[in-house]
mmCIF file of C-alpha atoms and ligand atoms in Angstrom:
data_model
loop_
_atom_site.group_PDB
_atom_site.id
_atom_site.type_symbol
_atom_site.label_atom_id
_atom_site.label_comp_id
_atom_site.label_asym_id
_atom_site.label_seq_id
_atom_site.Cartn_x
_atom_site.Cartn_y
_atom_site.Cartn_z
ATOM 1 C CA MET R 7 113.627 74.942 76.453
ATOM 2 C CA LYS R 8 112.887 75.203 72.858
ATOM 3 C CA LEU R 9 108.761 76.580 71.399
ATOM 4 C CA PRO R 10 106.190 74.186 70.297
ATOM 5 C CA PRO R 11 105.540 75.360 66.551
ATOM 6 C CA PHE R 12 103.079 77.790 66.227
ATOM 7 C CA ALA R 13 101.833 80.086 62.832
ATOM 8 C CA TYR R 14 102.821 83.737 63.420
ATOM 9 C CA ARG R 15 101.069 86.993 62.156
ATOM 10 C CA ALA R 16 101.463 90.494 62.651
ATOM 11 C CA PRO R 17 98.200 92.326 61.356
ATOM 12 C CA GLU R 18 98.175 95.872 60.428
ATOM 13 C CA SER R 19 94.382 96.973 61.597
ATOM 14 C CA LEU R 20 92.600 95.561 64.413
ATOM 15 C CA GLU R 21 89.813 94.342 62.292
ATOM 16 C CA GLU R 22 92.493 92.010 60.890
ATOM 17 C CA GLY R 23 93.663 90.925 64.462
ATOM 18 C CA LEU R 24 89.855 90.307 65.377
ATOM 19 C CA GLU R 25 89.182 87.906 62.193
ATOM 20 C CA LEU R 26 92.548 86.092 62.759
ATOM 21 C CA LEU R 27 91.586 85.672 66.446
ATOM 22 C CA ALA R 28 87.857 84.620 65.905
ATOM 23 C CA ALA R 29 88.622 82.250 63.498
ATOM 24 C CA GLY R 30 91.295 80.712 65.407
ATOM 25 C CA GLU R 31 88.093 79.368 67.713
ATOM 26 C CA GLY R 32 90.326 79.491 71.145
ATOM 27 C CA GLU R 33 93.602 77.946 69.347
ATOM 28 C CA ALA R 34 95.034 81.544 68.687
ATOM 29 C CA ARG R 35 96.826 83.901 71.324
ATOM 30 C CA ILE R 36 97.145 87.373 71.447
ATOM 31 C CA LEU R 37 100.995 88.264 71.831
ATOM 32 C CA ALA R 38 102.007 91.252 73.900
ATOM 33 C CA GLY R 39 105.382 91.802 75.101
ATOM 34 C CA GLY R 40 105.594 88.500 75.103
ATOM 35 C CA GLN R 41 106.781 88.354 78.605
ATOM 36 C CA SER R 42 104.329 86.303 80.462
ATOM 37 C CA LEU R 43 103.463 84.283 76.838
ATOM 38 C CA ILE R 44 106.651 83.101 75.865
ATOM 39 C CA PRO R 45 107.341 81.590 79.012
ATOM 40 C CA MET R 46 104.408 79.350 79.080
ATOM 41 C CA LEU R 47 104.865 78.063 75.751
ATOM 42 C CA ALA R 48 108.905 77.147 76.435
ATOM 43 C CA LEU R 49 107.045 75.671 79.505
ATOM 44 C CA ARG R 50 104.239 73.760 77.454
ATOM 45 C CA LEU R 51 101.699 75.040 79.868
ATOM 46 C CA ALA R 52 99.758 76.969 76.534
ATOM 47 C CA ARG R 53 100.220 75.534 73.226
ATOM 48 C CA PRO R 54 98.062 78.005 70.542
ATOM 49 C CA SER R 55 98.259 77.181 66.799
ATOM 50 C CA LEU R 56 98.718 80.808 66.165
ATOM 51 C CA LEU R 57 100.275 83.858 68.046
ATOM 52 C CA ILE R 58 98.693 87.255 66.728
ATOM 53 C CA GLU R 59 101.191 90.586 67.227
ATOM 54 C CA LEU R 60 99.356 93.590 67.784
ATOM 55 C CA ARG R 61 102.585 95.666 67.897
ATOM 56 C CA ARG R 62 101.914 97.378 64.111
ATOM 57 C CA VAL R 63 98.266 98.393 64.475
ATOM 58 C CA PRO R 64 98.475 102.040 65.372
ATOM 59 C CA GLY R 65 96.149 103.410 68.429
ATOM 60 C CA LEU R 66 96.988 100.478 70.934
ATOM 61 C CA ALA R 67 99.502 102.334 72.715
ATOM 62 C CA GLY R 68 99.805 105.450 74.906
ATOM 63 C CA VAL R 69 98.381 107.054 77.843
ATOM 64 C CA HIS R 70 95.669 110.153 77.553
ATOM 65 C CA GLU R 71 94.690 112.123 80.235
ATOM 66 C CA ASP R 72 91.445 114.453 80.329
ATOM 67 C CA GLY R 73 90.143 115.428 83.517
ATOM 68 C CA SER R 74 88.248 111.968 84.284
ATOM 69 C CA GLY R 75 91.034 110.290 84.445
ATOM 70 C CA LEU R 76 93.596 108.093 82.498
ATOM 71 C CA ARG R 77 93.079 105.784 79.571
ATOM 72 C CA ILE R 78 95.841 103.613 78.744
ATOM 73 C CA GLY R 79 96.348 101.831 75.710
ATOM 74 C CA ALA R 80 96.994 97.891 76.356
ATOM 75 C CA LEU R 81 100.124 97.376 74.386
ATOM 76 C CA THR R 82 101.333 100.561 76.161
ATOM 77 C CA THR R 83 104.917 98.936 77.872
ATOM 78 C CA GLU R 84 104.524 99.108 81.907
ATOM 79 C CA LEU R 85 108.087 101.147 81.482
ATOM 80 C CA VAL R 86 106.279 103.321 79.318
ATOM 81 C CA ALA R 87 103.133 104.192 81.606
ATOM 82 C CA GLU R 88 106.036 104.058 84.760
ATOM 83 C CA ARG R 89 107.656 106.594 83.260
ATOM 84 C CA ASP R 90 104.665 109.240 82.118
ATOM 85 C CA PRO R 91 104.674 111.963 84.281
ATOM 86 C CA ARG R 92 100.635 111.856 83.619
ATOM 87 C CA VAL R 93 100.589 108.110 85.512
ATOM 88 C CA ARG R 94 102.285 109.420 88.208
ATOM 89 C CA ALA R 95 100.228 112.228 88.839
ATOM 90 C CA ALA R 96 97.165 111.340 88.069
ATOM 91 C CA SER R 97 97.425 107.688 89.376
ATOM 92 C CA PRO R 98 99.871 107.322 92.086
ATOM 93 C CA LEU R 99 98.816 103.877 92.705
ATOM 94 C CA LEU R 100 99.191 102.583 89.663
ATOM 95 C CA PHE R 101 102.906 104.512 89.275
ATOM 96 C CA GLU R 102 103.996 102.594 92.768
ATOM 97 C CA ALA R 103 102.312 99.085 91.421
ATOM 98 C CA LEU R 104 104.114 99.676 88.338
ATOM 99 C CA GLU R 105 107.891 100.533 90.050
ATOM 100 C CA PHE R 106 107.444 97.109 91.900
ATOM 101 C CA VAL R 107 106.595 94.423 88.122
ATOM 102 C CA GLY R 108 109.975 92.763 87.453
ATOM 103 C CA HIS R 109 112.942 94.606 86.299
ATOM 104 C CA PRO R 110 113.047 97.603 83.995
ATOM 105 C CA ALA R 111 113.838 94.955 81.295
ATOM 106 C CA ILE R 112 110.889 92.901 81.691
ATOM 107 C CA ARG R 113 108.718 96.370 81.850
ATOM 108 C CA SER R 114 110.625 97.684 78.488
ATOM 109 C CA ARG R 115 108.512 94.415 76.553
ATOM 110 C CA GLY R 116 105.854 93.605 79.143
ATOM 111 C CA THR R 117 102.466 95.621 78.263
ATOM 112 C CA VAL R 118 99.448 97.120 80.832
ATOM 113 C CA GLY R 119 97.415 95.117 79.101
ATOM 114 C CA GLY R 120 98.815 92.075 79.267
ATOM 115 C CA SER R 121 99.750 91.979 82.485
ATOM 116 C CA LEU R 122 95.817 91.999 83.434
ATOM 117 C CA CYS R 123 94.928 89.767 80.657
ATOM 118 C CA HIS R 124 97.259 87.188 81.993
ATOM 119 C CA ALA R 125 96.218 87.643 85.440
ATOM 120 C CA ASP R 126 98.553 86.312 87.268
ATOM 121 C CA PRO R 127 97.253 85.513 91.277
ATOM 122 C CA ALA R 128 100.842 87.365 92.569
ATOM 123 C CA ALA R 129 100.937 90.300 90.165
ATOM 124 C CA GLU R 130 100.788 93.590 90.880
ATOM 125 C CA LEU R 131 98.563 95.551 88.734
ATOM 126 C CA PRO R 132 95.470 93.456 88.832
ATOM 127 C CA ALA R 133 95.180 94.402 92.599
ATOM 128 C CA ALA R 134 95.725 97.612 91.836
ATOM 129 C CA ALA R 135 93.381 98.116 89.298
ATOM 130 C CA LEU R 136 90.724 96.538 91.587
ATOM 131 C CA VAL R 137 91.144 99.640 94.011
ATOM 132 C CA LEU R 138 91.000 102.207 91.486
ATOM 133 C CA GLY R 139 88.395 101.000 90.207
ATOM 134 C CA ALA R 140 89.745 100.431 86.568
ATOM 135 C CA GLU R 141 87.650 99.283 83.574
ATOM 136 C CA LEU R 142 89.073 97.429 80.604
ATOM 137 C CA THR R 143 87.545 98.053 77.050
ATOM 138 C CA ALA R 144 87.260 94.773 75.049
ATOM 139 C CA ARG R 145 86.650 94.440 71.244
ATOM 140 C CA SER R 146 85.663 91.570 69.494
ATOM 141 C CA LEU R 147 84.076 90.770 65.799
ATOM 142 C CA ALA R 148 81.093 89.408 67.239
ATOM 143 C CA ARG R 149 80.166 91.649 70.216
ATOM 144 C CA GLY R 150 81.649 94.867 69.414
ATOM 145 C CA THR R 151 82.694 96.349 72.055
ATOM 146 C CA ARG R 152 82.066 96.379 75.883
ATOM 147 C CA THR R 153 83.404 97.553 78.930
ATOM 148 C CA ILE R 154 84.672 95.275 81.983
ATOM 149 C CA PRO R 155 84.954 96.632 85.683
ATOM 150 C CA ALA R 156 88.707 95.122 86.952
ATOM 151 C CA ARG R 157 86.393 93.880 89.742
ATOM 152 C CA ASP R 158 84.404 91.689 86.933
ATOM 153 C CA PHE R 159 87.140 91.028 85.249
ATOM 154 C CA PHE R 160 89.594 88.180 87.231
ATOM 155 C CA LEU R 161 88.179 85.058 87.607
ATOM 156 C CA GLY R 162 90.132 82.965 88.895
ATOM 157 C CA PRO R 163 94.532 82.271 88.162
ATOM 158 C CA TYR R 164 95.431 83.342 84.627
ATOM 159 C CA THR R 165 91.757 83.039 83.800
ATOM 160 C CA THR R 166 89.405 86.470 83.070
ATOM 161 C CA ALA R 167 86.234 87.468 81.909
ATOM 162 C CA LEU R 168 87.442 87.726 77.829
ATOM 163 C CA GLU R 169 86.128 85.529 75.934
ATOM 164 C CA PHE R 170 88.481 83.813 73.250
ATOM 165 C CA ASP R 171 87.628 86.074 70.516
ATOM 166 C CA GLU R 172 87.803 89.402 72.337
ATOM 167 C CA VAL R 173 91.305 91.748 72.400
ATOM 168 C CA VAL R 174 91.423 94.210 75.307
ATOM 169 C CA THR R 175 92.418 97.620 73.363
ATOM 170 C CA GLU R 176 92.203 100.223 76.434
ATOM 171 C CA VAL R 177 92.346 100.786 80.216
ATOM 172 C CA ARG R 178 90.337 103.751 81.873
ATOM 173 C CA VAL R 179 91.407 104.425 85.284
ATOM 174 C CA PRO R 180 89.349 107.363 87.031
ATOM 175 C CA ALA R 181 90.508 109.612 88.312
ATOM 176 C CA PRO R 182 90.469 109.567 92.379
ATOM 177 C CA PRO R 183 88.634 111.257 94.881
ATOM 178 C CA SER R 184 90.758 114.763 95.895
ATOM 179 C CA SER R 185 90.897 113.455 99.583
ATOM 180 C CA GLN R 186 91.856 109.961 98.816
ATOM 181 C CA GLY R 187 95.423 108.751 99.411
ATOM 182 C CA SER R 188 96.834 105.462 98.446
ATOM 183 C CA CYS R 189 99.832 103.300 98.919
ATOM 184 C CA TYR R 190 100.905 100.183 97.192
ATOM 185 C CA LEU R 191 103.484 97.816 99.378
ATOM 186 C CA GLU R 192 104.806 94.241 98.980
ATOM 187 C CA VAL R 193 107.071 91.541 100.212
ATOM 188 C CA SER R 194 109.543 89.573 97.749
ATOM 189 C CA ARG R 195 112.673 87.125 97.717
ATOM 190 C CA ARG R 196 114.301 89.333 95.573
ATOM 191 C CA PRO R 197 113.704 93.275 94.185
ATOM 192 C CA GLY R 198 111.739 92.441 90.818
ATOM 193 C CA ASP R 199 110.074 89.047 91.768
ATOM 194 C CA PHE R 200 106.560 88.315 91.977
ATOM 195 C CA ALA R 201 104.910 89.532 95.570
ATOM 196 C CA MET R 202 104.924 86.954 98.105
ATOM 197 C CA VAL R 203 102.392 89.320 99.462
ATOM 198 C CA GLY R 204 101.590 93.076 98.431
ATOM 199 C CA VAL R 205 98.797 95.543 98.983
ATOM 200 C CA ALA R 206 97.149 97.839 97.052
ATOM 201 C CA ALA R 207 95.536 100.330 99.349
ATOM 202 C CA ALA R 208 93.594 103.204 99.192
ATOM 203 C CA VAL R 209 91.851 105.968 102.074
ATOM 204 C CA VAL R 210 89.520 108.545 101.545
ATOM 205 C CA ARG R 211 90.147 111.219 104.080
ATOM 206 C CA GLY R 212 87.794 113.399 106.312
ATOM 207 C CA GLY R 213 89.994 115.383 108.276
ATOM 208 C CA ASP R 214 91.097 112.991 111.449
ATOM 209 C CA ARG R 215 88.983 110.381 110.078
ATOM 210 C CA VAL R 216 88.584 107.450 107.645
ATOM 211 C CA LEU R 217 85.758 107.910 105.389
ATOM 212 C CA ASP R 218 86.460 104.737 103.238
ATOM 213 C CA LEU R 219 88.959 102.615 102.461
ATOM 214 C CA ARG R 220 89.278 99.781 99.756
ATOM 215 C CA LEU R 221 91.795 97.243 99.308
ATOM 216 C CA ALA R 222 93.241 94.415 97.353
ATOM 217 C CA LEU R 223 96.061 91.758 97.884
ATOM 218 C CA SER R 224 98.500 89.890 95.639
ATOM 219 C CA GLY R 225 100.016 86.037 96.014
ATOM 220 C CA VAL R 226 97.294 85.306 98.920
ATOM 221 C CA GLY R 227 94.575 84.169 96.845
ATOM 222 C CA ASP R 228 93.695 82.062 93.307
ATOM 223 C CA ARG R 229 92.682 86.056 92.304
ATOM 224 C CA PRO R 230 93.114 89.847 93.862
ATOM 225 C CA ARG R 231 89.695 90.958 95.079
ATOM 226 C CA LEU R 232 88.587 93.877 96.314
ATOM 227 C CA LEU R 233 88.286 94.519 99.793
ATOM 228 C CA THR R 234 85.707 97.176 100.969
ATOM 229 C CA ARG R 235 85.049 99.059 104.668
ATOM 230 C CA ASP R 236 81.982 96.738 104.403
ATOM 231 C CA GLU R 237 83.421 93.590 103.121
ATOM 232 C CA LEU R 238 86.152 93.661 106.182
ATOM 233 C CA GLU R 239 82.959 94.690 108.578
ATOM 234 C CA LEU R 240 84.972 97.347 110.331
ATOM 235 C CA GLU R 241 83.132 99.455 112.773
ATOM 236 C CA GLY R 242 82.691 102.906 111.811
ATOM 237 C CA GLN R 243 83.519 104.947 114.973
ATOM 238 C CA ASP R 244 87.232 104.357 115.889
ATOM 239 C CA SER R 245 90.463 105.916 115.189
ATOM 240 C CA PRO R 246 91.960 105.746 111.427
ATOM 241 C CA GLU R 247 94.766 103.469 114.237
ATOM 242 C CA VAL R 248 92.535 101.035 115.672
ATOM 243 C CA LEU R 249 90.254 101.161 112.546
ATOM 244 C CA PHE R 250 93.734 99.952 110.388
ATOM 245 C CA GLY R 251 94.620 97.305 112.893
ATOM 246 C CA GLN R 252 90.787 96.136 112.496
ATOM 247 C CA ALA R 253 91.415 96.174 108.737
ATOM 248 C CA GLY R 254 94.606 93.924 108.850
ATOM 249 C CA ARG R 255 92.823 91.318 111.722
ATOM 250 C CA SER R 256 89.809 91.129 108.726
ATOM 251 C CA VAL R 257 91.765 90.506 105.748
ATOM 252 C CA ALA R 258 94.193 87.857 108.120
ATOM 253 C CA ALA R 259 91.097 85.852 108.705
ATOM 254 C CA ARG R 260 89.510 86.231 105.551
ATOM 255 C CA ILE R 261 92.082 85.130 102.995
ATOM 256 C CA ARG R 262 93.165 81.210 102.254
ATOM 257 C CA PRO R 263 96.791 82.109 101.448
ATOM 258 C CA PRO R 264 98.943 79.428 98.919
ATOM 259 C CA GLU R 265 101.903 77.547 100.700
ATOM 260 C CA ASP R 266 104.252 76.843 98.519
ATOM 261 C CA LEU R 267 108.223 76.943 98.447
ATOM 262 C CA HIS R 268 108.710 80.649 98.842
ATOM 263 C CA ALA R 269 106.496 81.311 101.712
ATOM 264 C CA SER R 270 104.307 79.085 104.518
ATOM 265 C CA ALA R 271 100.532 80.291 104.265
ATOM 266 C CA ALA R 272 100.908 81.454 107.931
ATOM 267 C CA TYR R 273 104.239 83.469 107.077
ATOM 268 C CA ARG R 274 101.974 85.129 104.020
ATOM 269 C CA ARG R 275 98.735 85.863 105.985
ATOM 270 C CA HIS R 276 101.391 87.507 108.916
ATOM 271 C CA LEU R 277 102.966 89.403 106.186
ATOM 272 C CA SER R 278 99.060 90.435 104.889
ATOM 273 C CA ARG R 279 97.919 91.664 107.972
ATOM 274 C CA VAL R 280 101.059 93.538 108.570
ATOM 275 C CA LEU R 281 100.868 94.947 105.253
ATOM 276 C CA THR R 282 97.579 95.889 105.073
ATOM 277 C CA GLU R 283 98.034 98.170 108.060
ATOM 278 C CA ARG R 284 100.974 99.925 107.151
ATOM 279 C CA ALA R 285 99.524 100.578 103.424
ATOM 280 C CA LEU R 286 96.606 101.669 104.732
ATOM 281 C CA ARG R 287 98.324 103.971 107.193
ATOM 282 C CA THR R 288 100.751 105.148 104.927
ATOM 283 C CA ALA R 289 97.793 105.590 102.363
ATOM 284 C CA PHE R 290 96.226 107.884 105.243
ATOM 285 C CA GLU R 291 99.107 110.336 105.872
ATOM 286 C CA ARG R 292 99.484 110.673 102.061
ATOM 287 C CA ALA R 293 96.347 111.797 101.968
ATOM 288 C CA ALA R 294 96.737 114.850 105.070
ATOM 289 C CA LEU R 295 100.381 115.486 103.015
ATOM 290 C CA GLN R 296 98.389 116.958 99.878
ATOM 291 C CA GLY R 297 95.805 118.581 102.028
ATOM 292 C CA GLY R 298 92.968 117.084 99.809
ATOM 293 C CA ALA R 299 93.820 118.681 97.351
ATOM 294 C CA ALA R 300 95.063 115.741 95.166
ATOM 295 C CA SER R 301 95.647 112.313 95.946
ATOM 296 C CA ALA R 302 99.263 110.714 97.199
HETATM 297 C C1 FAD V 18 112.064 87.293 84.600
HETATM 298 C C2 FAD V 18 110.014 88.198 84.576
HETATM 299 C C3 FAD V 18 109.610 88.486 86.209
HETATM 300 C C4 FAD V 18 108.665 89.090 85.961
HETATM 301 N N1 FAD V 18 108.009 89.519 87.223
HETATM 302 C C5 FAD V 18 106.963 90.117 87.194
HETATM 303 C C6 FAD V 18 106.479 90.503 88.188
HETATM 304 O O1 FAD V 18 107.245 91.020 89.403
HETATM 305 N N2 FAD V 18 105.110 91.210 88.781
HETATM 306 C C7 FAD V 18 104.221 91.402 87.203
HETATM 307 O O2 FAD V 18 102.658 91.370 87.420
HETATM 308 N N3 FAD V 18 104.777 90.468 86.234
HETATM 309 C C8 FAD V 18 106.048 89.871 86.240
HETATM 310 N N4 FAD V 18 106.270 89.755 85.127
HETATM 311 C C9 FAD V 18 105.587 89.427 83.819
HETATM 312 C C10 FAD V 18 105.385 90.372 83.062
HETATM 313 O O3 FAD V 18 105.111 91.482 83.788
HETATM 314 C C11 FAD V 18 104.554 91.043 81.836
HETATM 315 O O4 FAD V 18 105.093 91.738 81.089
HETATM 316 C C12 FAD V 18 103.170 90.823 82.356
HETATM 317 O O5 FAD V 18 102.771 89.623 82.719
HETATM 318 C C13 FAD V 18 102.546 89.848 80.868
HETATM 319 O O6 FAD V 18 102.343 91.236 79.841
HETATM 320 P P1 FAD V 18 102.688 91.142 78.526
HETATM 321 O O7 FAD V 18 102.677 92.112 77.771
HETATM 322 O O8 FAD V 18 104.430 90.259 78.264
HETATM 323 O O9 FAD V 18 102.078 89.910 77.644
HETATM 324 P P2 FAD V 18 102.202 88.555 76.908
HETATM 325 O O10 FAD V 18 103.078 87.576 77.463
HETATM 326 O O11 FAD V 18 102.434 88.760 75.712
HETATM 327 O O12 FAD V 18 100.759 87.808 76.975
HETATM 328 C C14 FAD V 18 100.445 87.725 78.723
HETATM 329 C C15 FAD V 18 98.257 86.863 77.717
HETATM 330 O O13 FAD V 18 97.656 88.062 77.915
HETATM 331 C C16 FAD V 18 97.246 87.663 76.826
HETATM 332 N N5 FAD V 18 96.977 89.026 75.833
HETATM 333 C C17 FAD V 18 97.796 89.996 76.231
HETATM 334 N N6 FAD V 18 97.700 91.521 75.934
HETATM 335 C C18 FAD V 18 96.330 91.018 75.461
HETATM 336 C C19 FAD V 18 95.390 92.070 75.199
HETATM 337 N N7 FAD V 18 95.247 93.148 74.763
HETATM 338 N N8 FAD V 18 94.366 91.741 74.820
HETATM 339 C C20 FAD V 18 93.602 90.185 74.837
HETATM 340 N N9 FAD V 18 94.534 89.313 75.846
HETATM 341 C C21 FAD V 18 96.328 89.646 75.525
HETATM 342 C C22 FAD V 18 98.022 86.754 75.918
HETATM 343 O O14 FAD V 18 97.357 85.900 74.928
HETATM 344 C C23 FAD V 18 98.183 86.268 76.858
HETATM 345 O O15 FAD V 18 97.883 84.933 77.345
HETATM 346 C C24 FAD V 18 107.567 88.781 84.998
HETATM 347 C C25 FAD V 18 108.273 88.431 83.768
HETATM 348 C C26 FAD V 18 109.364 87.750 83.707
HETATM 349 C C27 FAD V 18 110.097 87.428 82.601
#
């Protein structure tokens, strides 16, 4: 379908972009990679009067690493992030999740910030961001800069904590604990499709015991939610295998998955249990492989 009419601006500074966004009073939208927004326009699911493309604004794309973790510019494409060896080394979970996002052609346009701001409940990056304890930096003319933890960012399907006049400029991903292993698994109808169910998992290992675990699932609710050991009400003293089985059953009992063309709610619940167990087991094994020196 043809796109509906809209005005287009490509400012050369962030301040100019923020001014345009604020003046739009909710009718203007940021255009990043356009991989979600343009289809939404074509389907008339969004009717902004102005698109503001930030491609010419310096400093919004790129990966930086310091001892405390990664800083990823919001306009960094998913492919650039995936291919950056610092992302793979410092945040293997993010790397693994990125590989599941669409196809390379999609990832060469789609951005890390765009995926998080779009907040598709079946998307991979929001679930990974929750498990990684990522934080988003948001800028606006009215409020300056604020930091939003991923945990507070996703409010519902395609709905985030961003105000209409805010731009996400950066995503901070803290370095994981040295004894943490991680894993992202998903089942989709075809490679590159959105997840029917996706599971992001991280396990902190101490010898043969699980010291901590974190999970978030894609495709099983209105948004991904962070699930910790306490939230899953797991008992502390069991062997890892017993614990992972308990976690799978607890996840399956807590979610209310949607039913659609691709999968019944019962099938999504089954996948959630099986993938949770597998992802936790793999994360645990990877922590051992790394010998506690780095996360996997
Ligand atoms: C065929 C196809 C398959 C796909 N498969 C998958 C998949 O398997 N998994 C998956 O997760 N995604 C998938 N996608 C979506 C893809 O990952 C998109 O890149 C992503 O969802 C949006 O990123 P974008 O940069 O293209 O954002 P855009 O489409 O440009 O924007 C999306 C939304 O976010 C807002 N926005 C973007 N950047 C910012 C910012 N910095 N600050 C404030 N608001 C902002 C926009 O205003 C818009 O509302 C697929 C897309 C296509 C076309």
